[in-house]
mmCIF file of N, CA and C in Angstrom:
data_model
loop_
_atom_site.group_PDB
_atom_site.id
_atom_site.type_symbol
_atom_site.label_atom_id
_atom_site.label_comp_id
_atom_site.label_asym_id
_atom_site.label_seq_id
_atom_site.Cartn_x
_atom_site.Cartn_y
_atom_site.Cartn_z
ATOM 1 N N UNK A 1 1.098 -1.383 -0.012
ATOM 2 C CA UNK A 1 -0.168 -0.340 -0.458
ATOM 3 C C UNK A 1 0.993 0.758 0.091
ATOM 4 N N UNK A 2 2.309 0.985 0.772
ATOM 5 C CA UNK A 2 2.857 2.663 0.874
ATOM 6 C C UNK A 2 3.585 2.552 -0.398
ATOM 7 N N UNK A 3 3.929 1.471 -0.837
ATOM 8 C CA UNK A 3 4.222 1.890 -2.330
ATOM 9 C C UNK A 3 3.341 2.380 -4.113
ATOM 10 N N UNK A 4 1.859 2.364 -3.332
ATOM 11 C CA UNK A 4 0.762 2.788 -3.959
ATOM 12 C C UNK A 4 0.514 4.183 -4.034
ATOM 13 N N UNK A 5 0.805 4.320 -2.481
ATOM 14 C CA UNK A 5 0.649 5.942 -2.014
ATOM 15 C C UNK A 5 2.268 6.918 -3.033
ATOM 16 N N UNK A 6 2.842 6.361 -2.463
ATOM 17 C CA UNK A 6 4.327 7.209 -3.373
ATOM 18 C C UNK A 6 4.161 7.247 -4.468
ATOM 19 N N UNK A 7 4.116 6.300 -5.539
ATOM 20 C CA UNK A 7 3.683 6.335 -7.231
ATOM 21 C C UNK A 7 2.221 7.508 -6.840
ATOM 22 N N UNK A 8 1.793 7.524 -7.461
ATOM 23 C CA UNK A 8 0.199 7.735 -7.263
ATOM 24 C C UNK A 8 0.614 9.441 -5.613
ATOM 25 N N UNK A 9 1.049 9.544 -5.081
ATOM 26 C CA UNK A 9 1.056 10.932 -4.603
ATOM 27 C C UNK A 9 1.361 12.328 -5.619
ATOM 28 N N UNK A 10 1.954 12.457 -5.799
ATOM 29 C CA UNK A 10 2.802 13.430 -7.093
ATOM 30 C C UNK A 10 1.003 13.847 -7.888
ATOM 31 N N UNK A 11 0.172 12.607 -8.429
ATOM 32 C CA UNK A 11 -0.886 13.294 -9.105
ATOM 33 C C UNK A 11 -1.667 13.616 -8.636
ATOM 34 N N UNK A 12 -1.854 12.594 -7.112
ATOM 35 C CA UNK A 12 -2.696 13.228 -6.455
ATOM 36 C C UNK A 12 -3.150 14.603 -5.861
ATOM 37 N N UNK A 13 -1.464 14.691 -5.053
ATOM 38 C CA UNK A 13 -1.671 16.751 -5.067
ATOM 39 C C UNK A 13 -1.644 18.062 -6.219
ATOM 40 N N UNK A 14 -1.312 16.947 -7.376
ATOM 41 C CA UNK A 14 -1.232 18.171 -8.557
ATOM 42 C C UNK A 14 -3.086 18.268 -9.105
ATOM 43 N N UNK A 15 -3.640 17.338 -8.879
ATOM 44 C CA UNK A 15 -5.583 17.585 -8.379
ATOM 45 C C UNK A 15 -5.849 18.441 -7.845
ATOM 46 N N UNK A 16 -5.442 19.108 -6.996
ATOM 47 C CA UNK A 16 -5.937 19.783 -6.213
ATOM 48 C C UNK A 16 -5.302 20.709 -6.670
ATOM 49 N N UNK A 17 -5.260 21.309 -7.916
ATOM 50 C CA UNK A 17 -4.631 22.838 -8.333
ATOM 51 C C UNK A 17 -5.683 23.153 -9.167
ATOM 52 N N UNK A 18 -6.652 23.926 -8.363
ATOM 53 C CA UNK A 18 -8.186 24.083 -9.686
ATOM 54 C C UNK A 18 -8.221 22.469 -10.489
ATOM 55 N N UNK A 19 -9.626 23.025 -11.466
ATOM 56 C CA UNK A 19 -9.948 21.841 -12.079
ATOM 57 C C UNK A 19 -8.249 21.789 -12.901
ATOM 58 N N UNK A 20 -7.382 22.741 -13.520
ATOM 59 C CA UNK A 20 -6.849 22.135 -14.830
ATOM 60 C C UNK A 20 -5.517 21.115 -13.836
ATOM 61 N N UNK A 21 -5.456 22.019 -13.158
ATOM 62 C CA UNK A 21 -4.410 20.531 -11.844
ATOM 63 C C UNK A 21 -5.294 18.819 -12.000
ATOM 64 N N UNK A 22 -6.256 19.090 -12.023
ATOM 65 C CA UNK A 22 -7.604 17.848 -11.965
ATOM 66 C C UNK A 22 -7.298 17.173 -13.350
ATOM 67 N N UNK A 23 -7.312 17.896 -14.441
ATOM 68 C CA UNK A 23 -7.527 17.279 -15.841
ATOM 69 C C UNK A 23 -6.090 16.612 -15.946
ATOM 70 N N UNK A 24 -5.276 17.857 -15.571
ATOM 71 C CA UNK A 24 -3.191 17.175 -15.850
ATOM 72 C C UNK A 24 -3.260 15.640 -14.523
ATOM 73 N N UNK A 25 -3.903 15.690 -13.612
ATOM 74 C CA UNK A 25 -4.009 14.553 -12.996
ATOM 75 C C UNK A 25 -4.538 13.138 -13.446
ATOM 76 N N UNK A 26 -5.034 13.854 -14.442
ATOM 77 C CA UNK A 26 -6.391 12.253 -14.729
ATOM 78 C C UNK A 26 -4.956 12.189 -16.313
ATOM 79 N N UNK A 27 -4.831 13.087 -16.591
ATOM 80 C CA UNK A 27 -3.563 12.813 -17.501
ATOM 81 C C UNK A 27 -2.162 11.642 -17.706
ATOM 82 N N UNK A 28 -2.148 12.546 -16.316
ATOM 83 C CA UNK A 28 -1.017 11.647 -15.322
ATOM 84 C C UNK A 28 -1.434 10.289 -14.877
ATOM 85 N N UNK A 29 -2.591 10.299 -14.555
ATOM 86 C CA UNK A 29 -2.862 8.687 -14.618
ATOM 87 C C UNK A 29 -3.636 7.798 -15.705
ATOM 88 N N UNK A 30 -3.655 8.437 -16.234
ATOM 89 C CA UNK A 30 -4.190 7.378 -17.441
ATOM 90 C C UNK A 30 -3.409 5.929 -17.394
ATOM 91 N N UNK A 31 -1.950 5.935 -17.737
ATOM 92 C CA UNK A 31 -1.517 4.602 -18.283
ATOM 93 C C UNK A 31 -1.489 4.189 -16.362
ATOM 94 N N UNK A 32 -1.584 4.197 -15.751
ATOM 95 C CA UNK A 32 -1.017 3.793 -14.989
ATOM 96 C C UNK A 32 -2.176 3.112 -13.314
ATOM 97 N N UNK A 33 -3.242 3.938 -14.228
ATOM 98 C CA UNK A 33 -4.027 3.254 -12.815
ATOM 99 C C UNK A 33 -4.060 3.642 -11.206
ATOM 100 N N UNK A 34 -3.273 4.355 -10.783
ATOM 101 C CA UNK A 34 -3.287 4.417 -9.624
ATOM 102 C C UNK A 34 -4.639 4.738 -8.697
ATOM 103 N N UNK A 35 -4.623 3.956 -7.700
ATOM 104 C CA UNK A 35 -6.059 3.735 -7.236
ATOM 105 C C UNK A 35 -5.324 4.772 -6.222
ATOM 106 N N UNK A 36 -4.376 5.723 -5.244
ATOM 107 C CA UNK A 36 -4.132 6.618 -4.712
ATOM 108 C C UNK A 36 -4.588 7.931 -4.876
ATOM 109 N N UNK A 37 -4.031 8.094 -6.435
ATOM 110 C CA UNK A 37 -4.467 8.606 -7.554
ATOM 111 C C UNK A 37 -5.510 8.768 -8.099
ATOM 112 N N UNK A 38 -5.918 8.124 -8.506
ATOM 113 C CA UNK A 38 -7.395 7.926 -9.047
ATOM 114 C C UNK A 38 -8.124 8.503 -7.837
ATOM 115 N N UNK A 39 -7.810 8.172 -6.596
ATOM 116 C CA UNK A 39 -9.115 8.694 -5.408
ATOM 117 C C UNK A 39 -9.413 9.152 -5.564
ATOM 118 N N UNK A 40 -8.460 10.974 -5.572
ATOM 119 C CA UNK A 40 -7.989 11.917 -5.067
ATOM 120 C C UNK A 40 -7.919 13.179 -6.451
ATOM 121 N N UNK A 41 -8.367 12.459 -7.624
ATOM 122 C CA UNK A 41 -8.507 13.148 -8.341
ATOM 123 C C UNK A 41 -10.066 13.299 -8.362
ATOM 124 N N UNK A 42 -11.014 12.536 -8.123
ATOM 125 C CA UNK A 42 -11.872 11.854 -8.231
ATOM 126 C C UNK A 42 -12.544 13.154 -6.943
ATOM 127 N N UNK A 43 -11.825 13.190 -5.984
ATOM 128 C CA UNK A 43 -12.177 14.466 -4.563
ATOM 129 C C UNK A 43 -12.657 15.475 -5.415
ATOM 130 N N UNK A 44 -10.441 15.871 -6.064
ATOM 131 C CA UNK A 44 -10.798 17.468 -6.772
ATOM 132 C C UNK A 44 -11.623 17.545 -7.451
ATOM 133 N N UNK A 45 -11.732 16.827 -8.706
ATOM 134 C CA UNK A 45 -12.620 16.988 -9.564
ATOM 135 C C UNK A 45 -14.246 17.519 -9.286
ATOM 136 N N UNK A 46 -14.838 16.427 -7.385
ATOM 137 C CA UNK A 46 -16.016 16.474 -6.987
ATOM 138 C C UNK A 46 -15.821 17.813 -7.020
ATOM 139 N N UNK A 47 -14.514 18.751 -5.911
ATOM 140 C CA UNK A 47 -14.973 19.785 -5.159
ATOM 141 C C UNK A 47 -14.830 20.393 -6.209
ATOM 142 N N UNK A 48 -14.578 20.723 -7.527
ATOM 143 C CA UNK A 48 -14.556 21.303 -8.718
ATOM 144 C C UNK A 48 -15.634 21.736 -8.932
ATOM 145 N N UNK A 49 -16.111 20.600 -9.653
ATOM 146 C CA UNK A 49 -18.288 20.885 -9.714
ATOM 147 C C UNK A 49 -18.793 21.168 -8.702
ATOM 148 N N UNK A 50 -18.436 21.170 -7.155
ATOM 149 C CA UNK A 50 -19.446 21.410 -6.311
ATOM 150 C C UNK A 50 -18.630 23.857 -5.957
ATOM 151 N N UNK A 51 -17.387 23.217 -6.657
ATOM 152 C CA UNK A 51 -17.228 25.565 -6.532
ATOM 153 C C UNK A 51 -18.236 25.871 -7.797
ATOM 154 N N UNK A 52 -18.184 24.892 -8.390
ATOM 155 C CA UNK A 52 -18.691 26.272 -9.978
ATOM 156 C C UNK A 52 -20.324 25.993 -9.685
ATOM 157 N N UNK A 53 -21.256 24.709 -9.236
ATOM 158 C CA UNK A 53 -22.654 24.531 -8.945
ATOM 159 C C UNK A 53 -22.910 25.653 -8.125
ATOM 160 N N UNK A 54 -22.512 25.754 -6.890
ATOM 161 C CA UNK A 54 -22.278 26.428 -5.266
ATOM 162 C C UNK A 54 -21.954 27.919 -6.376
ATOM 163 N N UNK A 55 -20.864 27.851 -6.949
ATOM 164 C CA UNK A 55 -21.127 29.691 -7.984
ATOM 165 C C UNK A 55 -22.336 30.799 -8.460
ATOM 166 N N UNK A 56 -22.806 28.777 -9.007
ATOM 167 C CA UNK A 56 -23.608 28.998 -10.616
ATOM 168 C C UNK A 56 -25.404 29.952 -9.078
ATOM 169 N N UNK A 57 -25.421 28.801 -7.569
ATOM 170 C CA UNK A 57 -26.255 29.583 -7.400
ATOM 171 C C UNK A 57 -26.325 30.170 -6.775
ATOM 172 N N UNK A 58 -24.909 31.609 -5.978
ATOM 173 C CA UNK A 58 -24.953 32.060 -5.254
ATOM 174 C C UNK A 58 -24.165 33.894 -6.708
ATOM 175 N N UNK A 59 -24.585 33.179 -7.525
ATOM 176 C CA UNK A 59 -23.905 34.339 -8.726
ATOM 177 C C UNK A 59 -25.501 35.604 -8.287
ATOM 178 N N UNK A 60 -26.194 35.294 -8.592
ATOM 179 C CA UNK A 60 -27.834 35.944 -8.866
ATOM 180 C C UNK A 60 -27.398 37.407 -7.944
ATOM 181 N N UNK A 61 -27.329 37.230 -6.543
ATOM 182 C CA UNK A 61 -27.097 37.402 -5.450
ATOM 183 C C UNK A 61 -26.052 38.573 -5.213
ATOM 184 N N UNK A 62 -25.196 38.655 -5.793
ATOM 185 C CA UNK A 62 -23.815 39.865 -5.801
ATOM 186 C C UNK A 62 -24.107 40.733 -4.454
ATOM 187 N N UNK A 63 -23.876 39.811 -3.318
ATOM 188 C CA UNK A 63 -23.510 39.808 -1.634
ATOM 189 C C UNK A 63 -22.385 39.246 -1.391
ATOM 190 N N UNK A 64 -21.619 39.719 -1.555
ATOM 191 C CA UNK A 64 -20.775 39.244 -0.217
ATOM 192 C C UNK A 64 -20.706 38.315 0.815
ATOM 193 N N UNK A 65 -21.912 38.334 1.084
ATOM 194 C CA UNK A 65 -22.391 37.857 3.049
ATOM 195 C C UNK A 65 -22.993 36.784 2.390
ATOM 196 N N UNK A 66 -23.020 36.758 0.935
ATOM 197 C CA UNK A 66 -23.586 35.241 0.391
ATOM 198 C C UNK A 66 -22.167 34.433 -0.233
ATOM 199 N N UNK A 67 -21.173 35.525 -0.518
ATOM 200 C CA UNK A 67 -20.258 34.243 -1.313
ATOM 201 C C UNK A 67 -19.882 34.716 -1.129
ATOM 202 N N UNK A 68 -19.335 35.260 0.692
ATOM 203 C CA UNK A 68 -17.775 34.688 1.135
ATOM 204 C C UNK A 68 -18.038 32.943 1.821
ATOM 205 N N UNK A 69 -19.134 32.730 2.232
ATOM 206 C CA UNK A 69 -19.335 31.010 3.137
ATOM 207 C C UNK A 69 -19.438 30.706 1.931
ATOM 208 N N UNK A 70 -19.343 30.575 0.925
ATOM 209 C CA UNK A 70 -19.715 29.681 0.145
ATOM 210 C C UNK A 70 -18.117 29.554 -0.130
ATOM 211 N N UNK A 71 -17.094 30.625 -0.541
ATOM 212 C CA UNK A 71 -15.820 30.693 -0.552
ATOM 213 C C UNK A 71 -15.277 29.610 0.187
ATOM 214 N N UNK A 72 -15.481 29.849 1.603
ATOM 215 C CA UNK A 72 -14.903 30.094 2.493
ATOM 216 C C UNK A 72 -14.755 27.727 2.834
ATOM 217 N N UNK A 73 -16.278 27.858 2.689
ATOM 218 C CA UNK A 73 -16.761 26.968 2.722
ATOM 219 C C UNK A 73 -15.640 25.592 1.656
ATOM 220 N N UNK A 74 -15.755 26.400 0.281
ATOM 221 C CA UNK A 74 -15.464 24.954 -0.108
ATOM 222 C C UNK A 74 -13.952 25.394 -0.251
ATOM 223 N N UNK A 75 -13.255 25.978 0.208
ATOM 224 C CA UNK A 75 -11.684 26.318 0.947
ATOM 225 C C UNK A 75 -11.067 25.526 1.657
ATOM 226 N N UNK A 76 -11.864 25.613 3.019
ATOM 227 C CA UNK A 76 -11.516 23.769 3.903
ATOM 228 C C UNK A 76 -12.502 22.834 3.369
ATOM 229 N N UNK A 77 -12.968 22.704 2.969
ATOM 230 C CA UNK A 77 -12.638 21.525 2.007
ATOM 231 C C UNK A 77 -11.714 21.278 1.157
ATOM 232 N N UNK A 78 -11.450 22.754 0.273
ATOM 233 C CA UNK A 78 -10.192 22.112 -0.745
ATOM 234 C C UNK A 78 -9.390 21.512 0.552
ATOM 235 N N UNK A 79 -8.676 22.510 1.436
ATOM 236 C CA UNK A 79 -7.258 22.486 2.192
ATOM 237 C C UNK A 79 -7.630 20.991 2.600
ATOM 238 N N UNK A 80 -9.041 20.523 3.334
ATOM 239 C CA UNK A 80 -8.604 18.701 4.208
ATOM 240 C C UNK A 80 -8.180 17.935 2.886
ATOM 241 N N UNK A 81 -8.859 18.506 1.854
ATOM 242 C CA UNK A 81 -8.187 16.889 1.164
ATOM 243 C C UNK A 81 -6.995 17.327 0.418
ATOM 244 N N UNK A 82 -6.031 18.010 -0.115
ATOM 245 C CA UNK A 82 -5.302 18.571 -0.318
ATOM 246 C C UNK A 82 -4.390 17.925 1.135
ATOM 247 N N UNK A 83 -5.052 18.033 2.206
ATOM 248 C CA UNK A 83 -3.391 18.101 3.079
ATOM 249 C C UNK A 83 -3.902 16.243 3.695
ATOM 250 N N UNK A 84 -5.175 15.246 3.405
ATOM 251 C CA UNK A 84 -4.667 13.940 3.446
ATOM 252 C C UNK A 84 -4.284 13.894 2.490
ATOM 253 N N UNK A 85 -3.745 14.123 1.117
ATOM 254 C CA UNK A 85 -3.198 13.935 -0.111
ATOM 255 C C UNK A 85 -2.158 14.216 -0.263
ATOM 256 N N UNK A 86 -1.449 15.360 0.864
ATOM 257 C CA UNK A 86 -0.152 15.442 1.345
ATOM 258 C C UNK A 86 0.546 14.619 2.230
ATOM 259 N N UNK A 87 -0.488 13.744 3.277
ATOM 260 C CA UNK A 87 0.016 12.939 3.996
ATOM 261 C C UNK A 87 -0.300 11.463 3.705
ATOM 262 N N UNK A 88 -1.033 11.277 2.302
ATOM 263 C CA UNK A 88 -1.086 10.599 1.779
ATOM 264 C C UNK A 88 -2.050 8.922 2.415
ATOM 265 N N UNK A 89 -3.424 9.832 3.314
ATOM 266 C CA UNK A 89 -4.233 9.145 3.221
ATOM 267 C C UNK A 89 -5.465 9.498 2.092
ATOM 268 N N UNK A 90 -6.022 8.029 1.994
ATOM 269 C CA UNK A 90 -7.784 7.841 1.616
ATOM 270 C C UNK A 90 -8.879 8.231 2.199
ATOM 271 N N UNK A 91 -8.326 9.708 2.630
ATOM 272 C CA UNK A 91 -10.311 9.882 3.261
ATOM 273 C C UNK A 91 -10.522 11.194 2.939
ATOM 274 N N UNK A 92 -11.646 10.681 2.199
ATOM 275 C CA UNK A 92 -12.663 11.917 2.154
ATOM 276 C C UNK A 92 -12.976 12.689 3.105
ATOM 277 N N UNK A 93 -13.312 13.624 1.960
ATOM 278 C CA UNK A 93 -13.835 15.244 2.392
ATOM 279 C C UNK A 93 -14.918 14.948 2.656
ATOM 280 N N UNK A 94 -15.698 16.125 3.989
ATOM 281 C CA UNK A 94 -16.117 15.855 4.500
ATOM 282 C C UNK A 94 -17.606 16.964 3.468
ATOM 283 N N UNK A 95 -18.864 16.297 4.390
ATOM 284 C CA UNK A 95 -20.193 15.983 3.719
ATOM 285 C C UNK A 95 -20.501 15.287 2.268
ATOM 286 N N UNK A 96 -19.480 15.815 1.742
ATOM 287 C CA UNK A 96 -19.085 15.469 0.000
ATOM 288 C C UNK A 96 -18.697 14.490 -0.279
ATOM 289 N N UNK A 97 -17.483 14.417 0.088
ATOM 290 C CA UNK A 97 -16.637 13.073 -0.349
ATOM 291 C C UNK A 97 -17.138 11.594 -1.103
ATOM 292 N N UNK A 98 -17.951 10.934 0.381
ATOM 293 C CA UNK A 98 -18.462 9.915 -0.788
ATOM 294 C C UNK A 98 -19.275 9.144 -1.087
ATOM 295 N N UNK A 99 -19.420 11.057 -1.851
ATOM 296 C CA UNK A 99 -21.026 10.979 -2.959
ATOM 297 C C UNK A 99 -19.027 11.481 -4.070
ATOM 298 N N UNK A 100 -18.982 11.486 -3.854
ATOM 299 C CA UNK A 100 -18.067 11.859 -5.048
ATOM 300 C C UNK A 100 -16.816 10.948 -5.519
ATOM 301 N N UNK A 101 -16.961 10.271 -4.397
ATOM 302 C CA UNK A 101 -16.290 8.547 -5.844
ATOM 303 C C UNK A 101 -17.516 7.788 -5.716
ATOM 304 N N UNK A 102 -18.488 7.880 -5.538
ATOM 305 C CA UNK A 102 -19.729 7.499 -5.896
ATOM 306 C C UNK A 102 -20.216 7.611 -7.757
ATOM 307 N N UNK A 103 -19.652 9.503 -7.466
ATOM 308 C CA UNK A 103 -20.446 9.475 -8.423
ATOM 309 C C UNK A 103 -19.892 9.745 -9.435
ATOM 310 N N UNK A 104 -17.820 10.010 -9.685
ATOM 311 C CA UNK A 104 -16.363 10.291 -10.389
ATOM 312 C C UNK A 104 -16.127 9.386 -10.531
ATOM 313 N N UNK A 105 -16.854 7.676 -9.902
ATOM 314 C CA UNK A 105 -16.036 6.205 -10.484
ATOM 315 C C UNK A 105 -15.342 6.320 -11.659
ATOM 316 N N UNK A 106 -15.914 6.318 -12.644
ATOM 317 C CA UNK A 106 -15.148 6.088 -14.013
ATOM 318 C C UNK A 106 -13.508 6.994 -13.852
ATOM 319 N N UNK A 107 -13.477 7.941 -13.123
ATOM 320 C CA UNK A 107 -12.206 8.873 -13.373
ATOM 321 C C UNK A 107 -10.974 7.537 -12.305
#
């Protein structure tokens, strides 16, 4: 298991560099299909989709008191995912992580 984590750590960490990082990590993991990297790619893709969909929901309000909590919430989840990737752990992000694993299982 430790070898799998070490081989997939670069792609896992790269995946948390916004949406472009997730797409780069997908191409990095295309041939090898490392389970550790794939787990974190699904988490980061899910967080990117969550950010976009929440942004679409709150954008009509154009009020920082509504948008700031959304940014803070997603930033906390993103930081949690990045820290678990750096530690070499496969812990889903709170609230949405298990859903991301099921919904994005093809990645």
